């Protein structure tokens, strides 16, 4: 996707503070952190949102969830953390490339706004 900012980060057209990378997954610090640790985890493949995940993406999504756990451990989030996915208009998704927010380092609140 030529006009997708996260595809551009994945292809290194746009710089980011990269935390983890492999063939399928990229993790980088959010440009506007909402917690002491705020990392975005994305598939390198362009999937527009959680609502666009298909059964063919099962293995990829499984990898992402396990990788989030490992990234959280490396970031020192031994007391817990929050994984967030905003999906679509009502979910307040601003970047239309599937991403998971890993938030930690402070006590989270519930319910979210
Ligand atoms: P959403 O609202 O779509 O769930 O989250 C998008 C996130 O991407 C926001 O937290 C925003 O701060 C982050 N973001 C948007 N543009 C960039 C960018 O160019 N670089 C980085 N590192 N984060 C970005
Ligand atoms: Zn994209």
Short mmCIF file of N, CA and C and ligand atoms in Angstrom, two decimals:
data_model
loop_
_atom_site.label_atom_id
_atom_site.label_comp_id
_atom_site.label_asym_id
_atom_site.label_seq_id
_atom_site.Cartn_x
_atom_site.Cartn_y
_atom_site.Cartn_z
N UNK A 1 0.86 -1.20 0.00
CA UNK A 1 0.00 0.00 0.00
C UNK A 1 0.89 1.24 0.00
N UNK A 2 0.90 1.96 -1.12
CA UNK A 2 1.86 3.05 -1.28
C UNK A 2 1.56 4.24 -0.37
N UNK A 3 0.30 4.42 0.02
CA UNK A 3 -0.02 5.59 0.84
C UNK A 3 -0.21 5.24 2.32
N UNK A 4 0.25 4.07 2.72
CA UNK A 4 0.05 3.64 4.11
C UNK A 4 1.31 3.92 4.93
N UNK A 5 1.15 4.69 5.99
CA UNK A 5 2.30 5.12 6.79
C UNK A 5 3.01 3.94 7.46
N UNK A 6 2.24 2.93 7.89
CA UNK A 6 2.90 1.78 8.55
C UNK A 6 3.57 0.87 7.53
N UNK A 7 3.04 0.78 6.30
CA UNK A 7 3.78 0.08 5.25
C UNK A 7 5.10 0.80 4.97
N UNK A 8 5.06 2.13 5.00
CA UNK A 8 6.29 2.90 4.76
C UNK A 8 7.30 2.70 5.89
N UNK A 9 6.81 2.57 7.11
CA UNK A 9 7.71 2.27 8.23
C UNK A 9 8.28 0.86 8.05
N UNK A 10 7.43 -0.09 7.63
CA UNK A 10 7.89 -1.48 7.43
C UNK A 10 8.94 -1.57 6.33
N UNK A 11 8.81 -0.72 5.32
CA UNK A 11 9.78 -0.77 4.20
C UNK A 11 10.94 0.21 4.41
N UNK A 12 10.96 0.87 5.60
CA UNK A 12 12.05 1.79 5.99
C UNK A 12 12.04 3.09 5.17
N UNK A 13 10.95 3.36 4.49
CA UNK A 13 10.82 4.66 3.81
C UNK A 13 10.69 5.78 4.82
N UNK A 14 10.05 5.46 5.94
CA UNK A 14 9.88 6.41 7.04
C UNK A 14 10.58 5.81 8.25
N UNK A 15 11.39 6.61 8.95
CA UNK A 15 12.11 6.06 10.10
C UNK A 15 11.19 5.82 11.30
N UNK A 16 11.58 4.88 12.12
CA UNK A 16 10.87 4.62 13.37
C UNK A 16 11.89 4.05 14.36
N UNK A 17 11.54 4.14 15.61
CA UNK A 17 12.38 3.61 16.67
C UNK A 17 12.03 2.12 16.83
N UNK A 18 12.73 1.28 16.10
CA UNK A 18 12.35 -0.13 15.99
C UNK A 18 12.82 -0.93 17.20
N UNK A 19 11.87 -1.68 17.76
CA UNK A 19 12.11 -2.49 18.95
C UNK A 19 12.39 -3.94 18.58
N UNK A 20 11.69 -4.42 17.56
CA UNK A 20 11.82 -5.82 17.14
C UNK A 20 11.44 -5.93 15.67
N UNK A 21 12.14 -6.82 14.97
CA UNK A 21 11.80 -7.06 13.56
C UNK A 21 12.13 -8.49 13.18
N UNK A 22 11.23 -9.11 12.42
CA UNK A 22 11.57 -10.35 11.73
C UNK A 22 10.91 -10.30 10.35
N UNK A 23 10.84 -11.42 9.66
CA UNK A 23 10.34 -11.40 8.28
C UNK A 23 8.89 -10.93 8.19
N UNK A 24 8.11 -11.19 9.24
CA UNK A 24 6.67 -10.96 9.18
C UNK A 24 6.15 -9.83 10.07
N UNK A 25 6.94 -9.46 11.07
CA UNK A 25 6.44 -8.60 12.14
C UNK A 25 7.42 -7.45 12.38
N UNK A 26 6.87 -6.28 12.70
CA UNK A 26 7.70 -5.14 13.11
C UNK A 26 7.08 -4.55 14.37
N UNK A 27 7.94 -4.15 15.30
CA UNK A 27 7.49 -3.46 16.52
C UNK A 27 8.32 -2.19 16.67
N UNK A 28 7.64 -1.08 16.97
CA UNK A 28 8.34 0.20 17.10
C UNK A 28 7.62 1.07 18.10
N UNK A 29 8.37 2.03 18.66
CA UNK A 29 7.77 2.92 19.65
C UNK A 29 6.75 3.84 19.01
N UNK A 30 5.63 4.02 19.72
CA UNK A 30 4.61 4.97 19.25
C UNK A 30 5.18 6.38 19.30
N UNK A 31 4.87 7.17 18.28
CA UNK A 31 5.40 8.53 18.19
C UNK A 31 4.78 9.44 19.26
N UNK A 32 3.64 9.05 19.78
CA UNK A 32 2.93 9.86 20.79
C UNK A 32 2.56 8.96 21.97
N UNK A 33 3.54 8.61 22.80
CA UNK A 33 3.31 7.57 23.82
C UNK A 33 2.26 7.97 24.86
N UNK A 34 1.39 7.02 25.16
CA UNK A 34 0.33 7.23 26.15
C UNK A 34 0.65 6.53 27.47
N UNK A 35 1.82 5.97 27.59
CA UNK A 35 2.27 5.29 28.80
C UNK A 35 3.80 5.23 28.73
N UNK A 36 4.47 4.97 29.85
CA UNK A 36 5.94 4.89 29.82
C UNK A 36 6.46 3.91 28.76
N UNK A 37 5.75 2.80 28.57
CA UNK A 37 6.04 1.90 27.44
C UNK A 37 4.83 1.93 26.51
N UNK A 38 5.06 2.29 25.27
CA UNK A 38 3.97 2.30 24.27
C UNK A 38 4.57 1.88 22.94
N UNK A 39 4.40 0.60 22.65
CA UNK A 39 5.01 0.00 21.46
C UNK A 39 3.88 -0.45 20.53
N UNK A 40 4.07 -0.22 19.25
CA UNK A 40 3.12 -0.69 18.24
C UNK A 40 3.67 -1.95 17.58
N UNK A 41 2.85 -2.97 17.46
CA UNK A 41 3.26 -4.22 16.82
C UNK A 41 2.39 -4.39 15.58
N UNK A 42 3.04 -4.55 14.44
CA UNK A 42 2.29 -4.66 13.18
C UNK A 42 2.76 -5.88 12.37
N UNK A 43 1.84 -6.43 11.57
CA UNK A 43 2.31 -7.37 10.53
C UNK A 43 2.93 -6.53 9.43
N UNK A 44 4.00 -7.02 8.80
CA UNK A 44 4.56 -6.28 7.66
C UNK A 44 3.57 -6.29 6.48
N UNK A 45 2.82 -7.39 6.39
CA UNK A 45 1.77 -7.47 5.38
C UNK A 45 0.69 -6.43 5.66
N UNK A 46 0.23 -5.75 4.64
CA UNK A 46 -0.83 -4.77 4.85
C UNK A 46 -2.16 -5.46 5.06
N UNK A 47 -2.66 -5.37 6.29
CA UNK A 47 -4.03 -5.78 6.63
C UNK A 47 -4.65 -4.52 7.21
N UNK A 48 -5.78 -4.08 6.66
CA UNK A 48 -6.28 -2.75 6.99
C UNK A 48 -6.73 -2.63 8.45
N UNK A 49 -7.34 -3.67 8.99
CA UNK A 49 -7.85 -3.59 10.36
C UNK A 49 -8.11 -5.00 10.88
N UNK A 50 -8.45 -5.09 12.15
CA UNK A 50 -8.80 -6.41 12.72
C UNK A 50 -9.99 -7.02 11.98
N UNK A 51 -10.83 -6.17 11.44
CA UNK A 51 -12.00 -6.65 10.72
C UNK A 51 -11.64 -7.23 9.36
N UNK A 52 -10.41 -7.04 8.94
CA UNK A 52 -9.95 -7.56 7.63
C UNK A 52 -9.06 -8.80 7.78
N UNK A 53 -8.93 -9.33 9.00
CA UNK A 53 -8.14 -10.54 9.20
C UNK A 53 -8.91 -11.74 8.64
N UNK A 54 -8.18 -12.58 7.90
CA UNK A 54 -8.80 -13.78 7.33
C UNK A 54 -8.17 -15.03 7.93
N UNK A 55 -8.80 -16.19 7.66
CA UNK A 55 -8.27 -17.44 8.19
C UNK A 55 -6.85 -17.72 7.69
N UNK A 56 -6.51 -17.21 6.52
CA UNK A 56 -5.14 -17.40 6.02
C UNK A 56 -4.11 -16.67 6.88
N UNK A 57 -4.56 -15.74 7.72
CA UNK A 57 -3.67 -14.97 8.59
C UNK A 57 -3.53 -15.58 9.99
N UNK A 58 -4.10 -16.76 10.18
CA UNK A 58 -4.09 -17.36 11.53
C UNK A 58 -2.70 -17.48 12.12
N UNK A 59 -1.76 -18.03 11.36
CA UNK A 59 -0.42 -18.25 11.88
C UNK A 59 0.26 -16.91 12.19
N UNK A 60 0.08 -15.96 11.30
CA UNK A 60 0.67 -14.62 11.49
C UNK A 60 0.14 -13.97 12.77
N UNK A 61 -1.16 -14.05 12.99
CA UNK A 61 -1.73 -13.44 14.19
C UNK A 61 -1.27 -14.16 15.45
N UNK A 62 -1.13 -15.48 15.35
CA UNK A 62 -0.60 -16.22 16.49
C UNK A 62 0.81 -15.80 16.83
N UNK A 63 1.62 -15.63 15.78
CA UNK A 63 3.01 -15.16 15.98
C UNK A 63 3.02 -13.79 16.66
N UNK A 64 2.14 -12.92 16.20
CA UNK A 64 2.11 -11.55 16.74
C UNK A 64 1.80 -11.58 18.23
N UNK A 65 0.80 -12.36 18.62
CA UNK A 65 0.40 -12.39 20.04
C UNK A 65 1.54 -12.93 20.91
N UNK A 66 2.20 -13.97 20.44
CA UNK A 66 3.32 -14.52 21.21
C UNK A 66 4.47 -13.52 21.25
N UNK A 67 4.69 -12.84 20.15
CA UNK A 67 5.77 -11.86 20.10
C UNK A 67 5.50 -10.69 21.05
N UNK A 68 4.24 -10.29 21.16
CA UNK A 68 3.89 -9.20 22.07
C UNK A 68 4.30 -9.58 23.50
N UNK A 69 4.03 -10.81 23.87
CA UNK A 69 4.40 -11.28 25.22
C UNK A 69 5.91 -11.18 25.41
N UNK A 70 6.66 -11.59 24.41
CA UNK A 70 8.13 -11.55 24.52
C UNK A 70 8.64 -10.11 24.58
N UNK A 71 8.03 -9.24 23.78
CA UNK A 71 8.44 -7.82 23.78
C UNK A 71 8.11 -7.19 25.13
N UNK A 72 6.95 -7.54 25.68
CA UNK A 72 6.57 -7.02 27.00
C UNK A 72 7.59 -7.46 28.06
N UNK A 73 8.01 -8.70 28.00
CA UNK A 73 8.99 -9.20 28.97
C UNK A 73 10.31 -8.44 28.82
N UNK A 74 10.74 -8.25 27.59
CA UNK A 74 12.01 -7.53 27.34
C UNK A 74 11.92 -6.08 27.80
N UNK A 75 10.71 -5.50 27.72
CA UNK A 75 10.51 -4.11 28.15
C UNK A 75 10.37 -4.02 29.67
N UNK A 76 10.40 -5.16 30.35
CA UNK A 76 10.37 -5.16 31.81
C UNK A 76 8.98 -5.05 32.40
N UNK A 77 7.96 -5.38 31.64
CA UNK A 77 6.58 -5.22 32.11
C UNK A 77 6.15 -6.45 32.92
N UNK A 78 6.84 -6.66 34.03
CA UNK A 78 6.61 -7.88 34.82
C UNK A 78 5.30 -7.82 35.60
N UNK A 79 4.74 -6.62 35.74
CA UNK A 79 3.52 -6.48 36.54
C UNK A 79 2.25 -6.40 35.70
N UNK A 80 2.39 -6.70 34.42
CA UNK A 80 1.22 -6.65 33.53
C UNK A 80 1.32 -5.52 32.52
N UNK A 81 0.37 -5.52 31.63
CA UNK A 81 0.35 -4.54 30.54
C UNK A 81 -0.99 -4.62 29.86
N UNK A 82 -1.20 -3.74 28.90
CA UNK A 82 -2.44 -3.77 28.14
C UNK A 82 -2.13 -3.90 26.65
N UNK A 83 -2.89 -4.75 25.97
CA UNK A 83 -2.82 -4.87 24.52
C UNK A 83 -4.11 -4.27 23.97
N UNK A 84 -3.97 -3.29 23.06
CA UNK A 84 -5.15 -2.60 22.52
C UNK A 84 -5.16 -2.70 21.01
N UNK A 85 -6.31 -2.97 20.47
CA UNK A 85 -6.51 -2.83 19.03
C UNK A 85 -7.74 -1.96 18.79
N UNK A 86 -7.54 -0.84 18.13
CA UNK A 86 -8.65 0.01 17.74
C UNK A 86 -9.06 -0.39 16.33
N UNK A 87 -10.36 -0.65 16.15
CA UNK A 87 -10.82 -1.17 14.86
C UNK A 87 -11.94 -0.30 14.30
N UNK A 88 -11.67 0.29 13.13
CA UNK A 88 -12.70 1.02 12.40
C UNK A 88 -13.06 2.36 13.02
N UNK A 89 -14.10 2.96 12.48
CA UNK A 89 -14.49 4.32 12.87
C UNK A 89 -14.86 4.40 14.35
N UNK A 90 -15.77 3.50 14.80
CA UNK A 90 -16.21 3.56 16.19
C UNK A 90 -15.11 3.11 17.15
N UNK A 91 -14.19 2.30 16.65
CA UNK A 91 -13.06 1.88 17.48
C UNK A 91 -11.96 2.93 17.55
N UNK A 92 -12.14 4.04 16.81
CA UNK A 92 -11.21 5.17 16.81
C UNK A 92 -9.85 4.78 16.22
N UNK A 93 -9.88 3.95 15.17
CA UNK A 93 -8.64 3.57 14.48
C UNK A 93 -8.23 4.71 13.56
N UNK A 94 -7.03 5.24 13.77
CA UNK A 94 -6.57 6.37 12.92
C UNK A 94 -5.66 5.91 11.80
N UNK A 95 -4.85 4.87 12.02
CA UNK A 95 -3.97 4.36 10.96
C UNK A 95 -4.56 3.05 10.46
N UNK A 96 -4.87 3.01 9.17
CA UNK A 96 -5.60 1.88 8.59
C UNK A 96 -4.67 0.74 8.15
N UNK A 97 -3.80 0.35 9.07
CA UNK A 97 -2.94 -0.83 8.91
C UNK A 97 -2.96 -1.49 10.28
N UNK A 98 -3.38 -2.75 10.32
CA UNK A 98 -3.55 -3.46 11.58
C UNK A 98 -2.36 -3.26 12.51
N UNK A 99 -2.64 -2.87 13.73
CA UNK A 99 -1.58 -2.70 14.73
C UNK A 99 -2.14 -2.95 16.11
N UNK A 100 -1.27 -3.44 16.97
CA UNK A 100 -1.61 -3.66 18.37
C UNK A 100 -0.77 -2.71 19.20
N UNK A 101 -1.43 -2.00 20.10
CA UNK A 101 -0.72 -1.15 21.05
C UNK A 101 -0.33 -2.01 22.25
N UNK A 102 0.93 -1.98 22.63
CA UNK A 102 1.39 -2.58 23.89
C UNK A 102 1.69 -1.42 24.83
N UNK A 103 0.88 -1.33 25.87
CA UNK A 103 0.98 -0.21 26.82
C UNK A 103 1.35 -0.74 28.20
N UNK A 104 2.29 -0.09 28.84
CA UNK A 104 2.66 -0.54 30.18
C UNK A 104 3.53 0.46 30.90
N UNK A 105 3.88 0.07 32.12
CA UNK A 105 4.73 0.93 32.93
C UNK A 105 3.95 1.86 33.83
N UNK A 106 2.64 1.78 33.77
CA UNK A 106 1.78 2.50 34.71
C UNK A 106 0.50 1.70 34.87
N UNK A 107 -0.27 2.04 35.91
CA UNK A 107 -1.55 1.37 36.14
C UNK A 107 -2.57 1.87 35.11
N UNK A 108 -3.21 0.95 34.41
CA UNK A 108 -4.21 1.33 33.42
C UNK A 108 -5.57 1.53 34.10
N UNK A 109 -6.46 2.17 33.39
CA UNK A 109 -7.82 2.41 33.90
C UNK A 109 -8.82 1.60 33.09
N UNK A 110 -9.99 1.39 33.68
CA UNK A 110 -11.07 0.71 33.00
C UNK A 110 -12.38 1.25 33.51
N UNK A 111 -13.40 1.50 32.72
CA UNK A 111 -13.44 1.29 31.28
C UNK A 111 -12.66 2.35 30.51
N UNK A 112 -12.24 2.01 29.28
CA UNK A 112 -11.59 3.00 28.42
C UNK A 112 -12.63 4.01 27.97
N UNK A 113 -12.21 5.13 27.44
CA UNK A 113 -13.13 6.17 27.03
C UNK A 113 -13.92 5.80 25.79
P1 LIG B 1 -4.76 4.05 16.26
O1 LIG B 1 -5.41 5.32 16.71
O2 LIG B 1 -4.90 3.88 14.76
O3 LIG B 1 -5.13 2.86 17.03
O4 LIG B 1 -3.21 4.24 16.56
C1 LIG B 1 -2.29 4.79 15.68
C2 LIG B 1 -1.06 5.07 16.50
O5 LIG B 1 0.00 5.31 15.60
C3 LIG B 1 -1.17 6.31 17.39
O6 LIG B 1 -0.93 5.93 18.72
C4 LIG B 1 -0.12 7.25 16.83
O7 LIG B 1 0.54 7.99 17.84
C5 LIG B 1 0.81 6.31 16.10
N1 LIG B 1 1.48 6.89 14.96
C6 LIG B 1 0.90 7.59 13.94
N2 LIG B 1 1.81 7.95 13.03
C7 LIG B 1 3.00 7.45 13.47
C8 LIG B 1 4.34 7.50 12.94
O8 LIG B 1 4.61 8.07 11.87
N3 LIG B 1 5.30 6.88 13.66
C9 LIG B 1 5.03 6.24 14.84
N4 LIG B 1 6.06 5.67 15.47
N5 LIG B 1 3.79 6.17 15.37
C10 LIG B 1 2.79 6.78 14.69
ZN1 LIG B 2 -0.05 -0.71 5.35
#
